[in-house]
Amino acid sequence: MRIMLDRAPVGIALFDVNRKVLRCNPAFREIYGWNDEDIVGLTPPLPESQRESWADLVEHLQAGKSFVNIETVRARKDGSRFYARISGSPIFNHSRVLIGLVGFIARADDGGHSDQLELKNLESLVQSSSDFMCVAQLDRKTFFLNDAGKDMLGLYDEAEINETSLEEFFVDGDRIRIKEMLHLLPLQKIGFTTQTVRLRHFQTGHPLAVSCSFYVISDPLTQEPSSFACVAKILESDETWSQEDCRDEDAFRSLFRNAPVAIVLVNTSGEPFESNMLFQEMVGYEADELQRMRFSQLVHPEDLPEGRKLFLSLIEGKIDRYQVNKRLMSRNGDVLFTKMTVALLRDRDGKPSYSISMVERVPQSAAPSAV
């Protein structure tokens, strides 16, 4: 038995109830990066993101149940993380009190991203749902769409789905708004809910009113955003559409108010009618003061001609977005060197409504330029 354990290709260990290693085989030490050093008597590191899921597994063990091939993330001795598959069986004393477990661990070397890993585990649940569900990479290219979503879109070819950006599932009037919202989501690392939009049927062109929720999926190794998830529910009536539409506007504005970048909304007349606190602090004006100004009053005189030209092209619908290095003037006269990303937002009928500008400070050496 000892020879079998020592030569086993998977890590095997005997733990107490606090995950302290009582005995283990060489493969277990090697997987956790201890090599020939003794891990007995120590507790292998556990990533903070996995503590809650481990507590759930302990409850499972206390109920007398084993767990098999759970895909998760673990940490080596040096703190580096790796994908793993773990299994465990409970050990009880004569009083039926949990005193430990036998654990098994193997590296998951199939290279799957966390979003793909979760989709594999949840595929049966997702496919049985009547709601639209899809997942897209950070470049917004879709790589998963459930069966209900395919039916709503009239889109069944996997190759075509994988070539389609997430915002292209929606009607023209909603695409720019969704695209800009997705640009903000990784900065927030939170979900954005009650987004009311219209899906488009690829065969008939018929719009379908839905209440949408968008989420960021983070990689468990790096905790960095890795993809987007979208869930949509069909709205039952025009009254529901109207109510959701109002909540949509509130949620969208709440998103940019709390974003970690300076953001300002400018109407078609060039007036900054709404801004977040970071933008107000940057230029030194309160929100109500900005509402009584024209945005051109904040722009350095030498940058005004090019700025007006770009803004007019945007508001006239000739372009949907642009990026420009622009000098702004603060209230106290300081010259602020910035990079502005400006996008056009349209109303439900597809007509230009207002622009959203994300403003970042850049080094003084950055010369005015537009993309």
XYZ file of C-alpha atoms in Angstrom:
371
model
C 0.000 0.000 0.000
C 2.820 2.426 0.839
C 4.536 1.708 -2.498
C 1.261 2.321 -4.340
C 0.737 5.649 -2.573
C 4.309 6.807 -3.150
C 4.090 6.057 -6.860
C 0.589 7.389 -7.440
C 0.515 10.155 -10.125
C -1.969 12.224 -8.105
C -1.458 13.957 -4.789
C -2.901 12.063 -1.826
C -2.978 13.365 1.729
C -4.568 12.775 5.107
C -5.857 16.052 6.624
C -7.319 17.042 9.957
C -10.498 19.160 10.018
C -8.436 22.381 9.665
C -6.662 21.214 6.452
C -3.413 20.515 8.307
C -1.484 17.738 6.526
C -0.996 14.642 8.682
C 0.464 12.418 5.968
C 0.977 12.772 2.209
C 2.670 11.192 -0.785
C 5.513 12.689 -2.899
C 3.134 13.781 -5.689
C 1.191 15.904 -3.201
C 4.383 17.662 -2.044
C 5.485 18.232 -5.642
C 2.111 19.670 -6.721
C 2.168 22.167 -3.850
C 5.824 23.055 -4.480
C 7.348 21.512 -1.360
C 9.515 19.071 -3.383
C 11.498 17.066 -0.821
C 10.669 19.415 2.056
C 8.289 18.208 4.726
C 4.765 19.604 4.485
C 3.484 17.375 7.295
C 2.114 19.464 10.140
C 1.487 22.468 7.895
C -1.608 23.822 6.167
C -1.296 24.317 2.380
C -2.097 27.908 1.335
C -5.651 28.551 0.138
C -6.466 31.497 -2.163
C -8.784 34.031 -0.548
C -11.249 33.613 -3.422
C -11.631 29.906 -2.591
C -12.255 30.119 1.165
C -16.028 30.280 0.872
C -16.196 27.329 -1.537
C -13.943 25.300 0.789
C -16.280 26.046 3.716
C -19.136 24.653 1.599
C -17.137 21.472 0.956
C -16.514 21.066 4.705
C -20.280 21.188 5.282
C -20.600 18.544 2.585
C -18.078 16.338 4.399
C -19.774 16.852 7.775
C -22.945 15.499 6.203
C -21.031 12.308 5.416
C -20.710 12.987 1.693
C -17.628 12.804 -0.500
C -16.837 15.223 -3.319
C -15.248 14.179 -6.607
C -13.280 16.076 -9.276
C -14.155 19.579 -8.148
C -12.407 22.025 -10.489
C -10.867 24.846 -8.487
C -7.786 26.998 -7.900
C -5.068 26.319 -5.354
C -1.827 28.048 -4.312
C 1.702 26.633 -4.145
C 4.195 27.215 -1.368
C 5.566 30.293 -3.187
C 2.063 31.769 -3.553
C 1.667 31.080 -7.297
C -1.724 29.709 -8.287
C -2.751 26.791 -10.443
C -5.893 25.053 -11.673
C -6.610 21.775 -9.919
C -9.154 18.982 -9.556
C -9.758 17.879 -5.998
C -11.645 14.990 -4.391
C -12.194 14.167 -0.748
C -13.791 11.651 1.600
C -14.688 12.300 5.249
C -13.206 10.498 8.256
C -15.341 10.204 11.414
C -14.579 8.982 14.928
C -16.766 6.494 16.771
C -19.078 9.338 17.824
C -19.699 10.306 14.176
C -17.740 13.540 14.580
C -15.726 14.646 11.561
C -12.028 14.438 12.463
C -10.402 14.670 9.050
C -10.481 13.704 5.405
C -8.541 11.853 2.756
C -7.855 14.285 -0.068
C -6.779 13.830 -3.673
C -5.446 16.571 -5.954
C -4.326 16.662 -9.596
C -3.264 19.600 -11.718
C -5.794 20.603 -14.363
C -3.489 21.116 -17.339
C -6.145 21.455 -20.026
C -5.530 25.209 -20.207
C -9.184 26.176 -19.786
C -9.998 29.745 -18.767
C -12.156 30.210 -15.711
C -15.191 31.195 -17.795
C -14.938 28.023 -19.878
C -14.425 26.007 -16.691
C -17.602 27.387 -15.142
C -19.590 26.944 -18.354
C -18.683 23.268 -18.490
C -19.927 22.746 -14.931
C -23.135 24.737 -15.507
C -23.910 23.750 -19.079
C -26.941 21.583 -18.309
C -28.485 24.297 -16.117
C -27.828 27.059 -18.646
C -29.164 25.068 -21.588
C -32.391 24.243 -19.746
C -33.070 27.917 -18.951
C -35.691 29.823 -20.948
C -33.642 33.039 -20.566
C -31.126 34.365 -23.087
C -27.591 33.608 -21.801
C -24.275 34.248 -23.495
C -20.607 34.760 -22.660
C -18.126 36.908 -24.588
C -14.423 37.631 -24.387
C -13.218 41.079 -23.265
C -12.996 42.056 -26.959
C -16.766 41.316 -26.925
C -16.511 38.339 -29.332
C -19.110 35.747 -28.315
C -17.939 32.217 -27.543
C -21.067 30.776 -25.913
C -24.810 31.224 -26.554
C -27.416 28.959 -24.984
C -30.251 27.321 -26.915
C -32.877 29.828 -25.726
C -30.650 32.665 -26.940
C -30.241 31.028 -30.347
C -34.018 30.778 -30.675
C -34.523 34.452 -29.714
C -31.974 35.580 -32.289
C -32.752 33.042 -34.997
C -29.019 32.330 -35.029
C -27.861 28.715 -34.934
C -24.526 28.512 -36.753
C -21.729 28.215 -34.157
C -19.118 29.750 -36.471
C -21.315 32.796 -37.074
C -22.015 33.134 -33.345
C -18.292 33.072 -32.552
C -17.626 35.810 -35.131
C -20.307 38.105 -33.692
C -19.640 40.801 -31.098
C -21.997 40.862 -28.129
C -23.471 44.279 -28.992
C -24.427 43.048 -32.493
C -27.172 40.906 -30.947
C -29.072 44.134 -30.257
C -30.833 46.664 -32.497
C -28.908 49.590 -33.964
C -30.191 52.130 -31.441
C -28.835 50.145 -28.477
C -25.440 49.010 -29.757
C -23.299 52.060 -28.996
C -24.703 52.327 -25.503
C -24.021 48.660 -24.755
C -20.521 48.920 -26.213
C -19.642 51.861 -23.952
C -21.208 50.154 -20.953
C -19.083 47.054 -21.560
C -16.043 49.324 -21.760
C -16.787 50.522 -18.224
C -17.636 47.161 -16.662
C -14.053 45.812 -16.277
C -13.148 49.036 -14.455
C -16.033 48.510 -12.052
C -15.644 44.721 -11.723
C -19.335 44.553 -10.836
C -22.574 43.623 -12.551
C -24.822 46.066 -14.367
C -28.485 45.123 -14.120
C -31.933 46.299 -15.261
C -30.491 47.276 -18.645
C -33.553 47.382 -20.914
C -32.702 46.875 -24.570
C -33.968 45.111 -27.697
C -32.527 41.949 -29.180
C -32.808 41.607 -32.954
C -33.899 38.485 -34.802
C -31.243 37.806 -37.438
C -33.743 36.286 -39.892
C -36.736 38.628 -39.621
C -35.136 41.753 -38.124
C -37.948 41.837 -35.535
C -36.894 43.534 -32.241
C -37.517 41.751 -28.935
C -37.729 43.872 -25.778
C -35.708 42.352 -22.937
C -34.467 43.259 -19.484
C -30.726 42.634 -19.467
C -28.051 42.022 -16.878
C -24.341 42.151 -17.696
C -21.582 40.758 -15.495
C -17.800 40.581 -15.464
C -16.267 37.122 -15.019
C -12.887 37.252 -13.283
C -10.067 34.752 -13.732
C -9.630 32.937 -10.378
C -5.847 32.867 -10.798
C -5.295 36.572 -11.345
C -8.646 37.980 -10.165
C -8.540 40.129 -13.320
C -11.592 40.455 -15.626
C -11.530 37.731 -18.283
C -14.940 37.860 -20.003
C -18.509 39.185 -19.993
C -21.732 37.307 -19.241
C -25.150 38.495 -20.367
C -28.564 37.280 -19.166
C -31.777 38.624 -20.742
C -35.433 38.145 -19.822
C -38.270 38.880 -22.235
C -40.458 41.808 -21.126
C -44.131 40.934 -20.887
C -45.781 44.252 -21.829
C -45.285 47.852 -22.921
C -45.925 48.914 -19.320
C -43.057 46.714 -18.146
C -40.907 48.149 -20.939
C -41.624 51.687 -19.740
C -40.827 50.876 -16.108
C -37.642 49.017 -17.004
C -36.615 51.811 -19.346
C -36.661 54.302 -16.459
C -34.658 51.989 -14.233
C -32.243 51.431 -17.123
C -31.460 55.135 -17.314
C -30.897 55.353 -13.548
C -28.656 52.271 -13.538
C -26.599 53.525 -16.480
C -25.968 56.870 -14.823
C -25.175 55.222 -11.498
C -22.542 53.144 -13.290
C -20.620 56.117 -14.649
C -20.955 58.144 -11.433
C -19.074 55.433 -9.584
C -16.560 54.650 -12.333
C -12.850 55.112 -11.449
C -12.348 57.481 -14.421
C -13.582 61.027 -15.064
C -16.760 60.967 -17.183
C -18.959 63.736 -18.572
C -22.162 63.629 -20.646
C -22.545 66.390 -23.245
C -25.806 67.081 -25.115
C -26.072 67.927 -28.803
C -25.795 71.637 -27.954
C -22.388 71.110 -26.387
C -23.564 71.485 -22.765
C -22.135 69.159 -20.079
C -25.457 68.244 -18.466
C -24.110 65.495 -16.217
C -20.679 64.529 -14.863
C -19.194 62.340 -12.180
C -17.252 63.532 -9.139
C -13.852 62.704 -10.663
C -14.492 65.007 -13.614
C -15.748 67.768 -11.349
C -12.615 67.505 -9.190
C -10.418 67.491 -12.279
C -11.744 70.786 -13.686
C -12.627 72.402 -10.350
C -16.332 73.035 -11.023
C -19.433 71.752 -9.244
C -22.020 69.767 -11.225
C -24.559 72.639 -11.291
C -21.881 75.051 -12.465
C -20.930 72.766 -15.356
C -24.586 72.516 -16.375
C -24.652 76.288 -16.935
C -21.555 76.184 -19.156
C -20.662 74.977 -22.622
C -18.003 72.307 -22.793
C -15.971 74.515 -25.138
C -15.352 76.862 -22.182
C -13.229 74.092 -20.629
C -11.091 73.539 -23.745
C -7.767 75.257 -24.412
C -8.302 77.865 -27.204
C -5.705 76.243 -29.472
C -7.555 72.900 -29.330
C -11.028 74.311 -29.983
C -11.123 74.163 -33.831
C -10.236 70.480 -34.059
C -12.491 69.695 -31.102
C -15.517 71.383 -32.684
C -14.917 69.547 -35.965
C -14.834 66.143 -34.263
C -17.823 66.866 -32.010
C -19.975 68.035 -34.941
C -19.126 64.881 -36.914
C -20.145 62.828 -33.879
C -23.428 64.631 -33.195
C -24.370 64.543 -36.880
C -23.927 60.765 -36.778
C -21.070 60.719 -39.293
C -18.846 58.927 -36.762
C -19.742 56.916 -33.665
C -16.667 57.599 -31.542
C -13.250 59.209 -31.487
C -10.224 59.515 -29.235
C -8.254 62.734 -28.913
C -5.498 64.256 -26.789
C -6.925 67.563 -25.623
C -5.898 70.323 -23.237
C -8.559 71.393 -20.751
C -8.518 74.496 -18.566
C -9.300 74.108 -14.863
C -11.147 76.718 -12.842
C -7.897 78.105 -11.426
C -6.303 78.382 -14.885
C -4.178 75.225 -14.840
C -3.691 73.490 -18.193
C -4.758 69.851 -17.958
C -3.295 67.495 -20.542
C -5.884 64.760 -21.155
C -6.821 61.880 -23.420
C -10.543 61.847 -24.179
C -12.503 58.878 -25.489
C -15.806 60.197 -26.811
C -18.725 58.066 -28.006
C -22.155 58.859 -29.393
C -25.241 57.527 -27.614
C -28.454 57.288 -29.616
C -32.102 57.244 -28.569
C -34.481 54.331 -29.145
C -35.098 55.497 -32.715
C -31.383 55.548 -33.505
C -31.089 59.345 -33.528
C -28.015 61.027 -31.913
C -28.914 61.902 -28.318
C -25.755 62.874 -26.421
C -22.093 62.003 -26.072
C -20.250 60.265 -23.259
C -16.637 61.275 -22.706
C -14.094 59.393 -20.569
C -11.266 61.723 -19.616
C -7.819 60.589 -18.460
C -4.868 62.753 -17.433
C -1.733 62.203 -19.574
C 1.857 63.517 -19.372
C 2.411 67.069 -20.562
C 4.485 65.774 -23.454
C 1.371 64.280 -25.084
C 0.607 66.350 -28.153
C -2.985 66.925 -29.333
C -3.990 64.207 -31.791
C -7.143 62.420 -32.839
C -8.022 58.850 -33.736
